[in-house]
PDB file of C-alpha atoms in Angstrom:
ATOM      1  CA  MET A 373      -0.020   0.018  -0.056  1.00  0.00           C
ATOM      2  CA  PRO A 374       1.551   3.576  -0.857  1.00  0.00           C
ATOM      3  CA  VAL A 375       2.410   5.861   1.737  1.00  0.00           C
ATOM      4  CA  VAL A 376       1.880   9.801   1.638  1.00  0.00           C
ATOM      5  CA  PRO A 377       3.652  12.036   3.935  1.00  0.00           C
ATOM      6  CA  SER A 378       1.242  14.047   6.112  1.00  0.00           C
ATOM      7  CA  SER A 379       3.421  17.104   5.783  1.00  0.00           C
ATOM      8  CA  LEU A 380       2.309  17.610   1.940  1.00  0.00           C
ATOM      9  CA  HIS A 381      -0.796  18.614   0.259  1.00  0.00           C
ATOM     10  CA  TYR A 382      -2.113  16.651  -2.955  1.00  0.00           C
ATOM     11  CA  SER A 383      -3.879  17.370  -6.118  1.00  0.00           C
ATOM     12  CA  ALA A 384      -6.703  14.792  -7.250  1.00  0.00           C
ATOM     13  CA  GLU A 385      -4.467  14.059 -10.314  1.00  0.00           C
ATOM     14  CA  HIS A 386      -1.636  12.580  -8.018  1.00  0.00           C
ATOM     15  CA  GLU A 387       0.650  15.597  -7.515  1.00  0.00           C
ATOM     16  CA  TRP A 388       2.256  16.525  -4.448  1.00  0.00           C
ATOM     17  CA  VAL A 389       3.088  20.039  -3.148  1.00  0.00           C
ATOM     18  CA  ASP A 390       5.464  20.908  -0.587  1.00  0.00           C
ATOM     19  CA  ALA A 391       3.983  24.352   0.895  1.00  0.00           C
ATOM     20  CA  THR A 392       1.303  26.104  -0.412  1.00  0.00           C
ATOM     21  CA  GLU A 393       2.672  29.702  -0.458  1.00  0.00           C
ATOM     22  CA  GLY A 394       5.747  31.358  -1.823  1.00  0.00           C
ATOM     23  CA  THR A 395       7.963  28.986  -3.781  1.00  0.00           C
ATOM     24  CA  VAL A 396       6.493  25.338  -3.834  1.00  0.00           C
ATOM     25  CA  LYS A 397       8.201  22.156  -4.944  1.00  0.00           C
ATOM     26  CA  VAL A 398       6.024  19.551  -6.859  1.00  0.00           C
ATOM     27  CA  GLY A 399       6.276  16.005  -7.640  1.00  0.00           C
ATOM     28  CA  VAL A 400       4.225  12.855  -8.333  1.00  0.00           C
ATOM     29  CA  THR A 401       2.971  10.741  -5.510  1.00  0.00           C
ATOM     30  CA  ALA A 402       3.647   7.213  -4.766  1.00  0.00           C
ATOM     31  CA  VAL A 403       0.292   6.212  -5.757  1.00  0.00           C
ATOM     32  CA  ALA A 404       0.933   7.589  -9.271  1.00  0.00           C
ATOM     33  CA  THR A 405       4.483   5.811  -9.539  1.00  0.00           C
ATOM     34  CA  ASP A 406       3.039   2.513  -8.466  1.00  0.00           C
ATOM     35  CA  GLN A 407       0.075   2.842 -11.186  1.00  0.00           C
ATOM     36  CA  LEU A 408       2.337   4.038 -14.067  1.00  0.00           C
ATOM     37  CA  GLY A 409       5.264   1.370 -13.197  1.00  0.00           C
ATOM     38  CA  GLU A 410       8.706   2.020 -14.522  1.00  0.00           C
ATOM     39  CA  ILE A 411       9.071   5.772 -15.447  1.00  0.00           C
ATOM     40  CA  VAL A 412      11.351   5.945 -18.396  1.00  0.00           C
ATOM     41  CA  TYR A 413      10.798   9.616 -19.703  1.00  0.00           C
ATOM     42  CA  VAL A 414       9.549  13.128 -18.170  1.00  0.00           C
ATOM     43  CA  ASP A 415       8.789  16.113 -20.175  1.00  0.00           C
ATOM     44  CA  LEU A 416       8.560  19.193 -17.823  1.00  0.00           C
ATOM     45  CA  PRO A 417       7.709  22.742 -18.180  1.00  0.00           C
ATOM     46  CA  GLU A 418      10.550  25.252 -18.901  1.00  0.00           C
ATOM     47  CA  VAL A 419      11.761  27.866 -16.223  1.00  0.00           C
ATOM     48  CA  GLY A 420       9.951  30.709 -16.629  1.00  0.00           C
ATOM     49  CA  ASP A 421       6.721  29.064 -18.000  1.00  0.00           C
ATOM     50  CA  THR A 422       3.413  30.086 -16.446  1.00  0.00           C
ATOM     51  CA  VAL A 423       1.718  26.879 -15.235  1.00  0.00           C
ATOM     52  CA  THR A 424      -2.320  26.877 -14.242  1.00  0.00           C
ATOM     53  CA  ALA A 425      -3.666  24.753 -11.699  1.00  0.00           C
ATOM     54  CA  GLY A 426      -5.578  21.832 -13.055  1.00  0.00           C
ATOM     55  CA  GLU A 427      -3.885  22.402 -16.433  1.00  0.00           C
ATOM     56  CA  THR A 428      -1.403  20.039 -18.149  1.00  0.00           C
ATOM     57  CA  CYS A 429       2.028  21.130 -17.957  1.00  0.00           C
ATOM     58  CA  GLY A 430       4.284  18.136 -19.075  1.00  0.00           C
ATOM     59  CA  GLU A 431       4.108  14.357 -19.610  1.00  0.00           C
ATOM     60  CA  ILE A 432       5.271  11.168 -17.841  1.00  0.00           C
ATOM     61  CA  GLU A 433       5.812   8.214 -19.954  1.00  0.00           C
ATOM     62  CA  SER A 434       6.429   4.675 -18.340  1.00  0.00           C
ATOM     63  CA  THR A 435       6.610   1.241 -19.580  1.00  0.00           C
ATOM     64  CA  LYS A 436       2.849   0.947 -19.356  1.00  0.00           C
ATOM     65  CA  SER A 437       1.580   4.427 -20.646  1.00  0.00           C
ATOM     66  CA  VAL A 438       2.024   7.951 -21.328  1.00  0.00           C
ATOM     67  CA  SER A 439       0.337  10.294 -18.660  1.00  0.00           C
ATOM     68  CA  ASP A 440      -0.393  13.805 -18.791  1.00  0.00           C
ATOM     69  CA  LEU A 441       1.458  15.958 -15.951  1.00  0.00           C
ATOM     70  CA  TYR A 442      -0.964  18.552 -14.187  1.00  0.00           C
ATOM     71  CA  SER A 443       0.019  21.543 -12.134  1.00  0.00           C
ATOM     72  CA  PRO A 444      -1.424  21.621  -8.769  1.00  0.00           C
ATOM     73  CA  VAL A 445      -0.809  25.385  -8.562  1.00  0.00           C
ATOM     74  CA  THR A 446      -0.801  28.602 -10.646  1.00  0.00           C
ATOM     75  CA  GLY A 447       2.304  30.578 -11.152  1.00  0.00           C
ATOM     76  CA  THR A 448       5.897  30.903 -12.728  1.00  0.00           C
ATOM     77  CA  VAL A 449       8.185  27.625 -12.884  1.00  0.00           C
ATOM     78  CA  ALA A 450      11.299  28.877 -10.959  1.00  0.00           C
ATOM     79  CA  SER A 451      13.422  25.516 -11.413  1.00  0.00           C
ATOM     80  CA  ILE A 452      13.152  22.200 -12.680  1.00  0.00           C
ATOM     81  CA  ASN A 453      14.635  18.860 -11.558  1.00  0.00           C
ATOM     82  CA  ASP A 454      17.358  18.107 -14.201  1.00  0.00           C
ATOM     83  CA  ASP A 455      18.498  14.837 -12.359  1.00  0.00           C
ATOM     84  CA  ALA A 456      14.804  13.793 -12.586  1.00  0.00           C
ATOM     85  CA  VAL A 457      14.877  14.483 -16.436  1.00  0.00           C
ATOM     86  CA  ASP A 458      18.249  12.645 -16.777  1.00  0.00           C
ATOM     87  CA  ASN A 459      17.456   9.857 -14.603  1.00  0.00           C
ATOM     88  CA  PRO A 460      13.597   9.291 -14.523  1.00  0.00           C
ATOM     89  CA  ALA A 461      13.749   6.120 -12.294  1.00  0.00           C
ATOM     90  CA  SER A 462      14.536   8.446  -9.511  1.00  0.00           C
ATOM     91  CA  ILE A 463      10.847   9.583  -9.715  1.00  0.00           C
ATOM     92  CA  ASN A 464       9.796   5.747  -8.834  1.00  0.00           C
ATOM     93  CA  GLU A 465      12.773   5.413  -6.344  1.00  0.00           C
ATOM     94  CA  GLU A 466      12.227   8.455  -4.259  1.00  0.00           C
ATOM     95  CA  PRO A 467       8.760  10.339  -5.356  1.00  0.00           C
ATOM     96  CA  TYR A 468       8.818  12.540  -2.218  1.00  0.00           C
ATOM     97  CA  GLY A 469      12.625  13.131  -2.150  1.00  0.00           C
ATOM     98  CA  SER A 470      15.274  13.239  -5.172  1.00  0.00           C
ATOM     99  CA  GLY A 471      12.438  12.531  -7.657  1.00  0.00           C
ATOM    100  CA  TRP A 472      10.741  15.970  -7.192  1.00  0.00           C
ATOM    101  CA  LEU A 473       9.871  17.585 -10.600  1.00  0.00           C
ATOM    102  CA  PHE A 474       9.631  21.299 -10.349  1.00  0.00           C
ATOM    103  CA  THR A 475       9.242  24.251  -8.438  1.00  0.00           C
ATOM    104  CA  VAL A 476       6.557  27.217  -8.657  1.00  0.00           C
ATOM    105  CA  GLU A 477       6.563  30.892  -7.564  1.00  0.00           C
ATOM    106  CA  VAL A 478       2.747  30.401  -6.698  1.00  0.00           C
ATOM    107  CA  SER A 479       0.285  33.239  -7.315  1.00  0.00           C
ATOM    108  CA  GLU A 480      -2.568  30.893  -6.759  1.00  0.00           C
ATOM    109  CA  VAL A 481      -3.151  27.530  -5.243  1.00  0.00           C
ATOM    110  CA  GLY A 482      -5.474  25.037  -6.877  1.00  0.00           C
ATOM    111  CA  PRO A 483      -7.699  22.869  -4.968  1.00  0.00           C
ATOM    112  CA  LEU A 484      -5.554  20.684  -2.784  1.00  0.00           C
ATOM    113  CA  LEU A 485      -6.151  17.816  -0.480  1.00  0.00           C
ATOM    114  CA  THR A 486      -4.897  17.060   2.993  1.00  0.00           C
ATOM    115  CA  ALA A 487      -2.838  13.704   3.317  1.00  0.00           C
ATOM    116  CA  GLU A 488      -5.585  12.230   5.040  1.00  0.00           C
ATOM    117  CA  GLU A 489      -8.208  13.070   2.307  1.00  0.00           C
ATOM    118  CA  TYR A 490      -5.878  12.035  -0.520  1.00  0.00           C
ATOM    119  CA  ALA A 491      -4.995   8.727   1.237  1.00  0.00           C
ATOM    120  CA  SER A 492      -8.633   8.017   1.738  1.00  0.00           C
ATOM    121  CA  ALA A 493      -9.454   8.417  -1.793  1.00  0.00           C
ATOM    122  CA  ASN A 494      -6.518   6.306  -3.111  1.00  0.00           C
ATOM    123  CA  ASP A 495      -6.260   3.228  -0.729  1.00  0.00           C
ATOM    124  CA  ALA A 496      -2.801   4.700   0.665  1.00  0.00           C
ATOM    125  CA  THR A 497      -1.454   5.203   4.594  1.00  0.00           C
ATOM    126  CA  VAL A 498      -0.548   8.475   5.944  1.00  0.00           C
ATOM    127  CA  GLU A 499       3.137   8.695   7.321  1.00  0.00           C
TER     128      GLU A 499
END
């Protein structure tokens, strides 16, 4: 059963957000990595791009499928995780650590779930 950290917030599209104001870090959850299987490619927004909460901003390709990546917040992309681009397996290995995807200078927060709400909806446990 996937585990979700209690300190993060989550979107219904399986992205996590570390903090909800200022510059936040975004990644995909362990629930998503379990469903995707082995991630082999990730297409992220560029630094300086504007992303909008609930809209696609990239893609994640696994050995099972290609999935859209949604932004959980609105704002300007401040940085991307080049290590995750170069080594997509890190997203599977540490989705809440070295597998983070990008950071955003937030202007508006999208609808986010607490860890308990996300875990309840996705058969996961809260750490």
